Amino acid sequence: MKQFKRIGVLTSGGDAPGMNAAIRAVTREALLRGVEVMGIYRGYSGLIDGDIKPFSVRDVSNIINHGGSMLYSDRCPEFKTEEGMQKAIATCRKFGIDGIVAIGGDGTFRGATDLTLRGVPCVGIPGMIDNDISSTDNTIGFDTAMNTVLEMVDRLRDTCESHSRCAVVEVMGRNAGDIALQTGITTGATAAIIQELPFDEGALIEKIKKSRELGKHNFIVLVSEGMGHDFGPALTERIEAATGVESRFARLAHVVRGGHPTQRDRLMASRMGKFAVEELFNGRSNIVICERDNRILSCDIGFALTLDRMYKGKLKDGDLDKYTATEIAEMTALVEKRKAALASLAEVAAALSL
Ligand code: ADP
Ligand code: F6P
């Protein structure tokens, strides 16, 4: 088993509330085990540039309650090139970094795989609001983002009620409709429109007309950004034209990526951060830490990314060739479980929305 002397921790891709709790957990667990920790700033850019600082226990105090990432985060196209990758490896040698915990999304995990293949073992932690990593039930930041949507939409509802309006609200999620669907239910929206599910615009228009006749004042329609940038504004105009209900469009955008992480995100980030270090020190790498049925476990990054493609129906030729029948069966079961969870939420949303 490899003995670690000094590991690095970084955050990459879109930031997410709870990343700080994960940074803290990684740092404290490693220090507790007598291994030094280097904070790598600005994601893979900091790894290329050597924007790195040793962390003590105190460096990560007073951060668990803050949103964003105290290590900063970014997207680094240079890291995808062999030249950039070699610079990153050289930085690891220079600073004596012999392992890395990378907190981010699937792009970040691809980078972690590339580093592992070149001799720097990496473990990934899923930190992004979208919840679009199929191997884990939840990503760090997802819960906080949804709670922020709740607060924002509750406010919109107040003013919609006073003015008898409809608010069409677009929320982030990239290609995943999880945020929109779940908050559609919990804000009591008339509809949650996401790219994973069919949308019947005529039925929505009829529902709004009928409810207005029955005296309903406010209408909330949640739209996931995966529907496309122009979808929400255009739908708003169509709703107003077809129903006569005055309508306004609101894009919550990055607002839901900030703010204090919820209890749930802090707890999961703490558990994942600690487990990431345990796994790394137990000689495991090229893995992503996951939460399934409230258990923290790990899964091979290649497996996780293939699983994502299977879930999205984007498997490429040969994708499954290197997996055993048992592994493919496991992937298929996870895809089915996730699809069933989505279908069940869609059923609740459809039944309760008026
Ligand atoms: P996320 O990690 O949230 O999915 P990105 O897709 O922007 O966010 O990826 C974050 C960073 O990870 C990128 O800016 C890049 O530095 C690195 N990365 C993304 N894709 C790859 C890849 N295929 N190979 C190596 N590094 C990658
Ligand atoms: O992946 C997180 C996310 O916030 C997505 O929901 C969104 O599509 C994207 O990042 C926005 O990226 P940027 O911060 O570069 O505008």
PDB file of C-alpha atoms in Angstrom, residues 23 84 89 124 173 191 225 305 309 333:
ATOM      1  CA  ILE A  23     -12.463  20.717   1.951  1.00  0.00           C
ATOM      2  CA  GLY A  84      -1.282  21.427 -19.480  1.00  0.00           C
ATOM      3  CA  ILE A  89       2.235  16.717 -13.011  1.00  0.00           C
ATOM      4  CA  GLY A 124     -13.313  12.559  -6.723  1.00  0.00           C
ATOM      5  CA  GLY A 173     -29.432  22.109 -13.562  1.00  0.00           C
ATOM      6  CA  ALA A 191     -46.081  22.501 -13.643  1.00  0.00           C
ATOM      7  CA  GLU A 225     -32.575  25.349 -17.978  1.00  0.00           C
ATOM      8  CA  LEU A 305     -19.146   8.137 -16.299  1.00  0.00           C
ATOM      9  CA  ARG A 309     -24.070   7.869 -20.446  1.00  0.00           C
ATOM     10  CA  ALA A 333     -30.114  -1.654 -12.084  1.00  0.00           C
TER      11      ALA A 333
END
